């Protein structure tokens, strides 16, 4: 039976994810857990979110659906953790499972692919690569807009796909991180302010906002701290823009890491953009020019890597404290 605390398991998981990421050979043979969670969400969406239902009925069904999702996934995490506690090397298996729900490596690779395409002046490839990490229509994006969108996605996903899973694992172990990923995946699928999901995804969107409230703000702090060690970045600008502009974002959470990154790089992010052919008049964040290029993406990646290191260091300090 293993008794290693969550911080030691988490440090091993962070190392595994940074080194290996999600092995393509493995997930070509078996379904990635997030894909399985997505299948459950899609099933409940089809069953409970019928357009013939009234708005109140769809809202009630959405509440029931998200509790089913969190209950099923959270219970699965609890049962797995229960089994692993009886195994001599259960901590190692748990670390591998936790690593699957972190995205340090995969996020880096996706963003680097966009930067490489932009550096090569291959706009078609850049649009194809950026479509993997942003929701807006890539056809409408020029090179500068692609670079800005990539940096925004890197910043936001540092919070959603790295910091938040770590925090929820520290709080709730495997049930915590699995439930968080289920909630975050649900929000990306049904938490939209569209005619179909405005009512069905109402609670999902609010729960996701609550779950990411602390991680988003901690991510902004981490980005600012990480920028200290990266040449030609502006730590004071990161703090200034983060505090000033984060609240101007349409999301109560995404603005924090994005504004901190904009200030660190000395560029402007967010601003007007198109989603599904509709112009969204978002405010700009940052004091620099509204243009960006592949060099800015590389700088953002340097900050991101340093921020992942700072996050691991904070987990290490927690392991010394014995709090988790």
mmCIF file of N, CA and C in Angstrom, residues 93-223:
data_model
loop_
_atom_site.group_PDB
_atom_site.id
_atom_site.type_symbol
_atom_site.label_atom_id
_atom_site.label_comp_id
_atom_site.label_asym_id
_atom_site.label_seq_id
_atom_site.Cartn_x
_atom_site.Cartn_y
_atom_site.Cartn_z
ATOM 1 N N UNK A 93 1.632 4.522 -10.849
ATOM 2 C CA UNK A 93 0.504 4.426 -11.781
ATOM 3 C C UNK A 93 -0.353 5.681 -11.689
ATOM 4 N N UNK A 94 -0.576 6.149 -10.467
ATOM 5 C CA UNK A 94 -1.371 7.367 -10.284
ATOM 6 C C UNK A 94 -0.685 8.561 -10.939
ATOM 7 N N UNK A 95 0.631 8.634 -10.841
ATOM 8 C CA UNK A 95 1.368 9.737 -11.472
ATOM 9 C C UNK A 95 1.183 9.721 -12.984
ATOM 10 N N UNK A 96 1.189 8.533 -13.576
ATOM 11 C CA UNK A 96 0.976 8.417 -15.024
ATOM 12 C C UNK A 96 -0.429 8.887 -15.387
ATOM 13 N N UNK A 97 -1.415 8.493 -14.573
ATOM 14 C CA UNK A 97 -2.798 8.917 -14.831
ATOM 15 C C UNK A 97 -2.928 10.429 -14.727
ATOM 16 N N UNK A 98 -2.342 11.008 -13.692
ATOM 17 C CA UNK A 98 -2.395 12.466 -13.521
ATOM 18 C C UNK A 98 -1.725 13.157 -14.699
ATOM 19 N N UNK A 99 -0.601 12.610 -15.161
ATOM 20 C CA UNK A 99 0.126 13.208 -16.288
ATOM 21 C C UNK A 99 -0.737 13.285 -17.541
ATOM 22 N N UNK A 100 -1.620 12.303 -17.711
ATOM 23 C CA UNK A 100 -2.508 12.294 -18.873
ATOM 24 C C UNK A 100 -3.433 13.511 -18.870
ATOM 25 N N UNK A 101 -3.755 14.004 -17.674
ATOM 26 C CA UNK A 101 -4.680 15.132 -17.555
ATOM 27 C C UNK A 101 -3.969 16.478 -17.448
ATOM 28 N N UNK A 102 -2.654 16.478 -17.633
ATOM 29 C CA UNK A 102 -1.900 17.724 -17.753
ATOM 30 C C UNK A 102 -1.557 17.933 -19.231
ATOM 31 N N UNK A 103 -1.271 19.171 -19.612
ATOM 32 C CA UNK A 103 -1.061 19.433 -21.041
ATOM 33 C C UNK A 103 0.148 20.316 -21.309
ATOM 34 N N UNK A 104 1.165 20.230 -20.447
ATOM 35 C CA UNK A 104 2.359 21.048 -20.678
ATOM 36 C C UNK A 104 2.980 20.758 -22.041
ATOM 37 N N UNK A 105 3.252 19.494 -22.280
ATOM 38 C CA UNK A 105 3.959 19.073 -23.483
ATOM 39 C C UNK A 105 3.122 19.284 -24.739
ATOM 40 N N UNK A 106 1.879 18.820 -24.718
ATOM 41 C CA UNK A 106 1.042 18.910 -25.915
ATOM 42 C C UNK A 106 0.745 20.358 -26.284
ATOM 43 N N UNK A 107 0.521 21.208 -25.285
ATOM 44 C CA UNK A 107 0.271 22.620 -25.561
ATOM 45 C C UNK A 107 1.501 23.261 -26.195
ATOM 46 N N UNK A 108 2.672 22.941 -25.669
ATOM 47 C CA UNK A 108 3.919 23.469 -26.241
ATOM 48 C C UNK A 108 4.049 23.062 -27.705
ATOM 49 N N UNK A 109 3.807 21.791 -27.994
ATOM 50 C CA UNK A 109 3.980 21.299 -29.361
ATOM 51 C C UNK A 109 3.005 21.964 -30.334
ATOM 52 N N UNK A 110 1.753 22.141 -29.899
ATOM 53 C CA UNK A 110 0.761 22.786 -30.767
ATOM 54 C C UNK A 110 1.153 24.232 -31.073
ATOM 55 N N UNK A 111 1.585 24.943 -30.048
ATOM 56 C CA UNK A 111 1.949 26.352 -30.229
ATOM 57 C C UNK A 111 3.221 26.478 -31.063
ATOM 58 N N UNK A 112 4.182 25.606 -30.805
ATOM 59 C CA UNK A 112 5.431 25.642 -31.574
ATOM 60 C C UNK A 112 5.160 25.397 -33.059
ATOM 61 N N UNK A 113 4.214 24.513 -33.356
ATOM 62 C CA UNK A 113 3.884 24.217 -34.753
ATOM 63 C C UNK A 113 3.356 25.458 -35.468
ATOM 64 N N UNK A 114 2.568 26.265 -34.771
ATOM 65 C CA UNK A 114 2.069 27.513 -35.359
ATOM 66 C C UNK A 114 3.229 28.474 -35.599
ATOM 67 N N UNK A 115 4.102 28.612 -34.598
ATOM 68 C CA UNK A 115 5.246 29.521 -34.724
ATOM 69 C C UNK A 115 6.136 29.124 -35.901
ATOM 70 N N UNK A 116 6.368 27.833 -36.052
ATOM 71 C CA UNK A 116 7.226 27.356 -37.143
ATOM 72 C C UNK A 116 6.601 27.667 -38.501
ATOM 73 N N UNK A 117 5.276 27.465 -38.611
ATOM 74 C CA UNK A 117 4.593 27.752 -39.875
ATOM 75 C C UNK A 117 4.641 29.241 -40.200
ATOM 76 N N UNK A 118 4.457 30.073 -39.185
ATOM 77 C CA UNK A 118 4.522 31.525 -39.398
ATOM 78 C C UNK A 118 5.938 31.956 -39.781
ATOM 79 N N UNK A 119 6.927 31.356 -39.138
ATOM 80 C CA UNK A 119 8.323 31.674 -39.463
ATOM 81 C C UNK A 119 8.642 31.301 -40.906
ATOM 82 N N UNK A 120 8.019 30.239 -41.388
ATOM 83 C CA UNK A 120 8.247 29.768 -42.758
ATOM 84 C C UNK A 120 7.364 30.488 -43.774
ATOM 85 N N UNK A 121 6.568 31.460 -43.298
ATOM 86 C CA UNK A 121 5.633 32.200 -44.160
ATOM 87 C C UNK A 121 4.636 31.277 -44.853
ATOM 88 N N UNK A 122 4.297 30.182 -44.171
ATOM 89 C CA UNK A 122 3.326 29.221 -44.699
ATOM 90 C C UNK A 122 1.987 29.490 -44.019
ATOM 91 N N UNK A 123 1.219 30.423 -44.584
ATOM 92 C CA UNK A 123 -0.016 30.864 -43.943
ATOM 93 C C UNK A 123 -1.058 29.754 -43.880
ATOM 94 N N UNK A 124 -1.130 28.923 -44.911
ATOM 95 C CA UNK A 124 -2.104 27.829 -44.915
ATOM 96 C C UNK A 124 -1.823 26.848 -43.777
ATOM 97 N N UNK A 125 -0.548 26.489 -43.603
ATOM 98 C CA UNK A 125 -0.183 25.579 -42.508
ATOM 99 C C UNK A 125 -0.421 26.232 -41.156
ATOM 100 N N UNK A 126 -0.127 27.530 -41.065
ATOM 101 C CA UNK A 126 -0.341 28.247 -39.805
ATOM 102 C C UNK A 126 -1.816 28.245 -39.433
ATOM 103 N N UNK A 127 -2.682 28.471 -40.422
ATOM 104 C CA UNK A 127 -4.126 28.440 -40.160
ATOM 105 C C UNK A 127 -4.585 27.043 -39.741
ATOM 106 N N UNK A 128 -4.025 26.031 -40.390
ATOM 107 C CA UNK A 128 -4.376 24.658 -40.027
ATOM 108 C C UNK A 128 -3.943 24.342 -38.606
ATOM 109 N N UNK A 129 -2.721 24.722 -38.242
ATOM 110 C CA UNK A 129 -2.204 24.424 -36.904
ATOM 111 C C UNK A 129 -2.947 25.209 -35.827
ATOM 112 N N UNK A 130 -3.258 26.479 -36.094
ATOM 113 C CA UNK A 130 -3.925 27.290 -35.071
ATOM 114 C C UNK A 130 -5.355 26.822 -34.848
ATOM 115 N N UNK A 131 -5.949 26.162 -35.852
ATOM 116 C CA UNK A 131 -7.325 25.670 -35.699
ATOM 117 C C UNK A 131 -7.432 24.600 -34.621
ATOM 118 N N UNK A 132 -6.291 23.987 -34.251
ATOM 119 C CA UNK A 132 -6.296 22.962 -33.204
ATOM 120 C C UNK A 132 -6.405 23.564 -31.807
ATOM 121 N N UNK A 133 -6.117 24.858 -31.669
ATOM 122 C CA UNK A 133 -6.057 25.438 -30.321
ATOM 123 C C UNK A 133 -6.940 26.664 -30.128
ATOM 124 N N UNK A 134 -7.630 27.124 -31.181
ATOM 125 C CA UNK A 134 -8.541 28.262 -31.020
ATOM 126 C C UNK A 134 -9.893 27.925 -31.624
ATOM 127 N N UNK A 135 -10.924 28.637 -31.168
ATOM 128 C CA UNK A 135 -12.271 28.371 -31.647
ATOM 129 C C UNK A 135 -12.703 29.240 -32.803
ATOM 130 N N UNK A 136 -11.966 30.311 -33.075
ATOM 131 C CA UNK A 136 -12.379 31.221 -34.143
ATOM 132 C C UNK A 136 -12.021 30.664 -35.516
ATOM 133 N N UNK A 137 -12.643 31.225 -36.559
ATOM 134 C CA UNK A 137 -12.432 30.773 -37.927
ATOM 135 C C UNK A 137 -11.037 31.178 -38.402
ATOM 136 N N UNK A 138 -10.143 30.221 -38.661
ATOM 137 C CA UNK A 138 -8.766 30.574 -39.035
ATOM 138 C C UNK A 138 -8.655 31.202 -40.421
ATOM 139 N N UNK A 139 -9.630 30.953 -41.283
ATOM 140 C CA UNK A 139 -9.578 31.495 -42.642
ATOM 141 C C UNK A 139 -9.588 33.019 -42.622
ATOM 142 N N UNK A 140 -10.246 33.586 -41.605
ATOM 143 C CA UNK A 140 -10.356 35.042 -41.518
ATOM 144 C C UNK A 140 -9.129 35.685 -40.875
ATOM 145 N N UNK A 141 -8.142 34.886 -40.474
ATOM 146 C CA UNK A 141 -6.986 35.407 -39.743
ATOM 147 C C UNK A 141 -5.788 35.617 -40.660
ATOM 148 N N UNK A 142 -5.177 36.800 -40.566
ATOM 149 C CA UNK A 142 -3.901 37.007 -41.237
ATOM 150 C C UNK A 142 -2.780 36.545 -40.305
ATOM 151 N N UNK A 143 -1.538 36.698 -40.726
ATOM 152 C CA UNK A 143 -0.416 36.181 -39.944
ATOM 153 C C UNK A 143 -0.363 36.788 -38.544
ATOM 154 N N UNK A 144 -0.564 38.102 -38.445
ATOM 155 C CA UNK A 144 -0.515 38.765 -37.143
ATOM 156 C C UNK A 144 -1.626 38.273 -36.232
ATOM 157 N N UNK A 145 -2.830 38.135 -36.789
ATOM 158 C CA UNK A 145 -3.969 37.663 -35.991
ATOM 159 C C UNK A 145 -3.759 36.222 -35.538
ATOM 160 N N UNK A 146 -3.144 35.405 -36.390
ATOM 161 C CA UNK A 146 -2.827 34.026 -36.009
ATOM 162 C C UNK A 146 -1.865 34.015 -34.831
ATOM 163 N N UNK A 147 -0.853 34.858 -34.887
ATOM 164 C CA UNK A 147 0.133 34.914 -33.801
ATOM 165 C C UNK A 147 -0.509 35.387 -32.501
ATOM 166 N N UNK A 148 -1.368 36.403 -32.576
ATOM 167 C CA UNK A 148 -2.051 36.879 -31.371
ATOM 168 C C UNK A 148 -2.957 35.793 -30.802
ATOM 169 N N UNK A 149 -3.728 35.141 -31.676
ATOM 170 C CA UNK A 149 -4.639 34.089 -31.220
ATOM 171 C C UNK A 149 -3.873 32.950 -30.559
ATOM 172 N N UNK A 150 -2.716 32.625 -31.104
ATOM 173 C CA UNK A 150 -1.892 31.546 -30.548
ATOM 174 C C UNK A 150 -1.386 31.905 -29.160
ATOM 175 N N UNK A 151 -0.918 33.127 -28.991
ATOM 176 C CA UNK A 151 -0.419 33.572 -27.688
ATOM 177 C C UNK A 151 -1.553 33.629 -26.671
ATOM 178 N N UNK A 152 -2.729 34.079 -27.104
ATOM 179 C CA UNK A 152 -3.887 34.106 -26.208
ATOM 180 C C UNK A 152 -4.249 32.696 -25.753
ATOM 181 N N UNK A 153 -4.267 31.751 -26.703
ATOM 182 C CA UNK A 153 -4.604 30.367 -26.368
ATOM 183 C C UNK A 153 -3.567 29.751 -25.438
ATOM 184 N N UNK A 154 -2.289 30.021 -25.701
ATOM 185 C CA UNK A 154 -1.221 29.517 -24.831
ATOM 186 C C UNK A 154 -1.408 30.027 -23.410
ATOM 187 N N UNK A 155 -1.712 31.307 -23.271
ATOM 188 C CA UNK A 155 -1.868 31.915 -21.949
ATOM 189 C C UNK A 155 -3.063 31.340 -21.212
ATOM 190 N N UNK A 156 -4.213 31.289 -21.906
ATOM 191 C CA UNK A 156 -5.430 30.787 -21.265
ATOM 192 C C UNK A 156 -5.294 29.319 -20.903
ATOM 193 N N UNK A 157 -4.706 28.540 -21.808
ATOM 194 C CA UNK A 157 -4.590 27.106 -21.546
ATOM 195 C C UNK A 157 -3.514 26.777 -20.523
ATOM 196 N N UNK A 158 -2.576 27.683 -20.297
ATOM 197 C CA UNK A 158 -1.661 27.486 -19.176
ATOM 198 C C UNK A 158 -2.456 27.413 -17.882
ATOM 199 N N UNK A 159 -3.493 28.237 -17.788
ATOM 200 C CA UNK A 159 -4.362 28.202 -16.613
ATOM 201 C C UNK A 159 -5.256 26.969 -16.620
ATOM 202 N N UNK A 160 -5.985 26.761 -17.727
ATOM 203 C CA UNK A 160 -6.994 25.704 -17.785
ATOM 204 C C UNK A 160 -6.411 24.298 -17.843
ATOM 205 N N UNK A 161 -5.257 24.148 -18.492
ATOM 206 C CA UNK A 161 -4.736 22.808 -18.765
ATOM 207 C C UNK A 161 -3.488 22.443 -17.977
ATOM 208 N N UNK A 162 -2.958 23.397 -17.213
ATOM 209 C CA UNK A 162 -1.777 23.107 -16.393
ATOM 210 C C UNK A 162 -2.039 23.460 -14.928
ATOM 211 N N UNK A 163 -2.275 24.731 -14.654
ATOM 212 C CA UNK A 163 -2.404 25.178 -13.263
ATOM 213 C C UNK A 163 -3.671 24.635 -12.605
ATOM 214 N N UNK A 164 -4.810 24.759 -13.274
ATOM 215 C CA UNK A 164 -6.069 24.317 -12.667
ATOM 216 C C UNK A 164 -6.094 22.816 -12.365
ATOM 217 N N UNK A 165 -5.693 21.933 -13.306
ATOM 218 C CA UNK A 165 -5.661 20.506 -12.962
ATOM 219 C C UNK A 165 -4.754 20.208 -11.768
ATOM 220 N N UNK A 166 -3.627 20.912 -11.689
ATOM 221 C CA UNK A 166 -2.713 20.715 -10.563
ATOM 222 C C UNK A 166 -3.391 21.094 -9.253
ATOM 223 N N UNK A 167 -4.055 22.239 -9.243
ATOM 224 C CA UNK A 167 -4.733 22.691 -8.023
ATOM 225 C C UNK A 167 -5.828 21.719 -7.618
ATOM 226 N N UNK A 168 -6.614 21.269 -8.587
ATOM 227 C CA UNK A 168 -7.727 20.381 -8.234
ATOM 228 C C UNK A 168 -7.258 18.986 -7.852
ATOM 229 N N UNK A 169 -6.095 18.565 -8.348
ATOM 230 C CA UNK A 169 -5.535 17.305 -7.854
ATOM 231 C C UNK A 169 -5.059 17.466 -6.420
ATOM 232 N N UNK A 170 -4.430 18.598 -6.109
ATOM 233 C CA UNK A 170 -3.988 18.851 -4.735
ATOM 234 C C UNK A 170 -5.169 18.873 -3.774
ATOM 235 N N UNK A 171 -6.284 19.413 -4.227
ATOM 236 C CA UNK A 171 -7.466 19.517 -3.368
ATOM 237 C C UNK A 171 -8.187 18.182 -3.230
ATOM 238 N N UNK A 172 -8.365 17.484 -4.357
ATOM 239 C CA UNK A 172 -9.239 16.308 -4.331
ATOM 240 C C UNK A 172 -8.666 15.024 -4.861
ATOM 241 N N UNK A 173 -7.358 14.962 -5.103
ATOM 242 C CA UNK A 173 -6.770 13.730 -5.611
ATOM 243 C C UNK A 173 -7.300 13.393 -6.999
ATOM 244 N N UNK A 174 -7.342 12.104 -7.337
ATOM 245 C CA UNK A 174 -7.844 11.696 -8.649
ATOM 246 C C UNK A 174 -9.294 12.116 -8.887
ATOM 247 N N UNK A 175 -10.186 11.968 -7.890
ATOM 248 C CA UNK A 175 -11.555 12.459 -8.119
ATOM 249 C C UNK A 175 -11.575 13.944 -8.452
ATOM 250 N N UNK A 176 -10.713 14.718 -7.809
ATOM 251 C CA UNK A 176 -10.675 16.156 -8.039
ATOM 252 C C UNK A 176 -10.228 16.518 -9.440
ATOM 253 N N UNK A 177 -9.126 15.931 -9.901
ATOM 254 C CA UNK A 177 -8.611 16.286 -11.225
ATOM 255 C C UNK A 177 -9.507 15.741 -12.332
ATOM 256 N N UNK A 178 -10.075 14.541 -12.133
ATOM 257 C CA UNK A 178 -10.972 13.997 -13.153
ATOM 258 C C UNK A 178 -12.260 14.810 -13.245
ATOM 259 N N UNK A 179 -12.805 15.189 -12.090
ATOM 260 C CA UNK A 179 -14.026 15.997 -12.097
ATOM 261 C C UNK A 179 -13.766 17.356 -12.739
ATOM 262 N N UNK A 180 -12.603 17.943 -12.445
ATOM 263 C CA UNK A 180 -12.280 19.234 -13.062
ATOM 264 C C UNK A 180 -12.199 19.097 -14.578
ATOM 265 N N UNK A 181 -11.492 18.073 -15.064
ATOM 266 C CA UNK A 181 -11.364 17.909 -16.511
ATOM 267 C C UNK A 181 -12.720 17.643 -17.153
ATOM 268 N N UNK A 182 -13.586 16.924 -16.445
ATOM 269 C CA UNK A 182 -14.932 16.688 -16.966
ATOM 270 C C UNK A 182 -15.706 17.995 -17.058
ATOM 271 N N UNK A 183 -15.576 18.836 -16.036
ATOM 272 C CA UNK A 183 -16.259 20.128 -16.028
ATOM 273 C C UNK A 183 -15.713 21.036 -17.122
ATOM 274 N N UNK A 184 -14.399 21.105 -17.247
ATOM 275 C CA UNK A 184 -13.776 21.974 -18.242
ATOM 276 C C UNK A 184 -14.108 21.523 -19.663
ATOM 277 N N UNK A 185 -14.134 20.209 -19.871
ATOM 278 C CA UNK A 185 -14.514 19.676 -21.179
ATOM 279 C C UNK A 185 -15.978 19.961 -21.467
ATOM 280 N N UNK A 186 -16.817 19.834 -20.444
ATOM 281 C CA UNK A 186 -18.242 20.145 -20.596
ATOM 282 C C UNK A 186 -18.433 21.600 -20.985
ATOM 283 N N UNK A 187 -17.682 22.481 -20.341
ATOM 284 C CA UNK A 187 -17.803 23.907 -20.647
ATOM 285 C C UNK A 187 -17.416 24.190 -22.096
ATOM 286 N N UNK A 188 -16.377 23.516 -22.580
ATOM 287 C CA UNK A 188 -15.945 23.746 -23.963
ATOM 288 C C UNK A 188 -16.953 23.212 -24.971
ATOM 289 N N UNK A 189 -17.789 22.247 -24.555
ATOM 290 C CA UNK A 189 -18.745 21.640 -25.472
ATOM 291 C C UNK A 189 -20.148 22.223 -25.354
ATOM 292 N N UNK A 190 -20.592 22.510 -24.116
ATOM 293 C CA UNK A 190 -21.983 22.948 -23.942
ATOM 294 C C UNK A 190 -22.111 24.249 -23.158
ATOM 295 N N UNK A 191 -20.998 24.852 -22.777
ATOM 296 C CA UNK A 191 -21.072 26.063 -21.961
ATOM 297 C C UNK A 191 -21.065 27.345 -22.768
ATOM 298 N N UNK A 192 -21.683 27.332 -23.940
ATOM 299 C CA UNK A 192 -21.647 28.489 -24.833
ATOM 300 C C UNK A 192 -22.928 29.313 -24.732
ATOM 301 N N UNK A 193 -22.812 30.600 -25.024
ATOM 302 C CA UNK A 193 -23.980 31.479 -25.049
ATOM 303 C C UNK A 193 -24.605 31.474 -26.444
ATOM 304 N N UNK A 194 -24.939 30.284 -26.911
ATOM 305 C CA UNK A 194 -25.622 30.134 -28.193
ATOM 306 C C UNK A 194 -27.065 29.735 -27.926
ATOM 307 N N UNK A 195 -27.874 29.782 -28.962
ATOM 308 C CA UNK A 195 -29.290 29.449 -28.790
ATOM 309 C C UNK A 195 -29.459 28.031 -28.248
ATOM 310 N N UNK A 196 -28.624 27.110 -28.699
ATOM 311 C CA UNK A 196 -28.762 25.717 -28.258
ATOM 312 C C UNK A 196 -28.304 25.513 -26.817
ATOM 313 N N UNK A 197 -27.262 26.229 -26.397
ATOM 314 C CA UNK A 197 -26.643 25.929 -25.102
ATOM 315 C C UNK A 197 -26.817 27.005 -24.032
ATOM 316 N N UNK A 198 -27.449 28.118 -24.376
ATOM 317 C CA UNK A 198 -27.591 29.197 -23.400
ATOM 318 C C UNK A 198 -28.260 28.726 -22.116
ATOM 319 N N UNK A 199 -29.244 27.856 -22.240
ATOM 320 C CA UNK A 199 -29.969 27.370 -21.060
ATOM 321 C C UNK A 199 -29.446 26.007 -20.602
ATOM 322 N N UNK A 200 -29.203 25.105 -21.551
ATOM 323 C CA UNK A 200 -28.723 23.772 -21.184
ATOM 324 C C UNK A 200 -27.355 23.838 -20.511
ATOM 325 N N UNK A 201 -26.490 24.737 -20.978
ATOM 326 C CA UNK A 201 -25.143 24.833 -20.414
ATOM 327 C C UNK A 201 -24.982 25.903 -19.357
ATOM 328 N N UNK A 202 -26.104 26.432 -18.874
ATOM 329 C CA UNK A 202 -26.072 27.553 -17.919
ATOM 330 C C UNK A 202 -25.248 27.227 -16.676
ATOM 331 N N UNK A 203 -25.569 26.140 -15.988
ATOM 332 C CA UNK A 203 -24.850 25.801 -14.760
ATOM 333 C C UNK A 203 -23.418 25.376 -15.060
ATOM 334 N N UNK A 204 -23.226 24.653 -16.139
ATOM 335 C CA UNK A 204 -21.877 24.213 -16.508
ATOM 336 C C UNK A 204 -20.925 25.394 -16.638
ATOM 337 N N UNK A 205 -21.364 26.438 -17.338
ATOM 338 C CA UNK A 205 -20.513 27.613 -17.537
ATOM 339 C C UNK A 205 -20.186 28.288 -16.213
ATOM 340 N N UNK A 206 -21.148 28.358 -15.318
ATOM 341 C CA UNK A 206 -20.919 29.024 -14.033
ATOM 342 C C UNK A 206 -20.037 28.196 -13.108
ATOM 343 N N UNK A 207 -20.199 26.892 -13.142
ATOM 344 C CA UNK A 207 -19.326 26.035 -12.338
ATOM 345 C C UNK A 207 -17.889 26.098 -12.844
ATOM 346 N N UNK A 208 -17.729 26.153 -14.168
ATOM 347 C CA UNK A 208 -16.383 26.249 -14.732
ATOM 348 C C UNK A 208 -15.735 27.579 -14.361
ATOM 349 N N UNK A 209 -16.517 28.648 -14.377
ATOM 350 C CA UNK A 209 -15.988 29.949 -13.935
ATOM 351 C C UNK A 209 -15.501 29.870 -12.492
ATOM 352 N N UNK A 210 -16.293 29.220 -11.644
ATOM 353 C CA UNK A 210 -15.926 29.107 -10.229
ATOM 354 C C UNK A 210 -14.681 28.242 -10.047
ATOM 355 N N UNK A 211 -14.614 27.126 -10.792
ATOM 356 C CA UNK A 211 -13.485 26.200 -10.656
ATOM 357 C C UNK A 211 -12.173 26.820 -11.120
ATOM 358 N N UNK A 212 -12.254 27.782 -12.046
ATOM 359 C CA UNK A 212 -11.041 28.395 -12.596
ATOM 360 C C UNK A 212 -10.733 29.766 -12.014
ATOM 361 N N UNK A 213 -11.515 30.206 -11.046
ATOM 362 C CA UNK A 213 -11.337 31.553 -10.492
ATOM 363 C C UNK A 213 -9.942 31.724 -9.881
ATOM 364 N N UNK A 214 -9.564 30.843 -8.984
ATOM 365 C CA UNK A 214 -8.243 30.928 -8.347
ATOM 366 C C UNK A 214 -7.125 30.551 -9.321
ATOM 367 N N UNK A 215 -7.247 29.451 -10.081
ATOM 368 C CA UNK A 215 -6.174 29.098 -11.016
ATOM 369 C C UNK A 215 -5.839 30.205 -12.015
ATOM 370 N N UNK A 216 -6.842 30.910 -12.519
ATOM 371 C CA UNK A 216 -6.586 31.959 -13.509
ATOM 372 C C UNK A 216 -5.740 33.078 -12.923
ATOM 373 N N UNK A 217 -6.045 33.471 -11.715
ATOM 374 C CA UNK A 217 -5.306 34.560 -11.080
ATOM 375 C C UNK A 217 -3.913 34.108 -10.653
ATOM 376 N N UNK A 218 -3.812 32.862 -10.201
ATOM 377 C CA UNK A 218 -2.492 32.323 -9.879
ATOM 378 C C UNK A 218 -1.643 32.185 -11.140
ATOM 379 N N UNK A 219 -2.275 31.863 -12.255
ATOM 380 C CA UNK A 219 -1.551 31.755 -13.526
ATOM 381 C C UNK A 219 -0.957 33.093 -13.930
ATOM 382 N N UNK A 220 -1.717 34.167 -13.722
ATOM 383 C CA UNK A 220 -1.216 35.504 -14.055
ATOM 384 C C UNK A 220 0.012 35.845 -13.217
ATOM 385 N N UNK A 221 -0.053 35.519 -11.930
ATOM 386 C CA UNK A 221 1.092 35.757 -11.046
ATOM 387 C C UNK A 221 2.291 34.933 -11.510
ATOM 388 N N UNK A 222 2.045 33.684 -11.867
ATOM 389 C CA UNK A 222 3.121 32.789 -12.299
ATOM 390 C C UNK A 222 3.775 33.283 -13.586
ATOM 391 N N UNK A 223 2.967 33.765 -14.519
ATOM 392 C CA UNK A 223 3.509 34.315 -15.770
ATOM 393 C C UNK A 223 4.394 35.521 -15.480
#
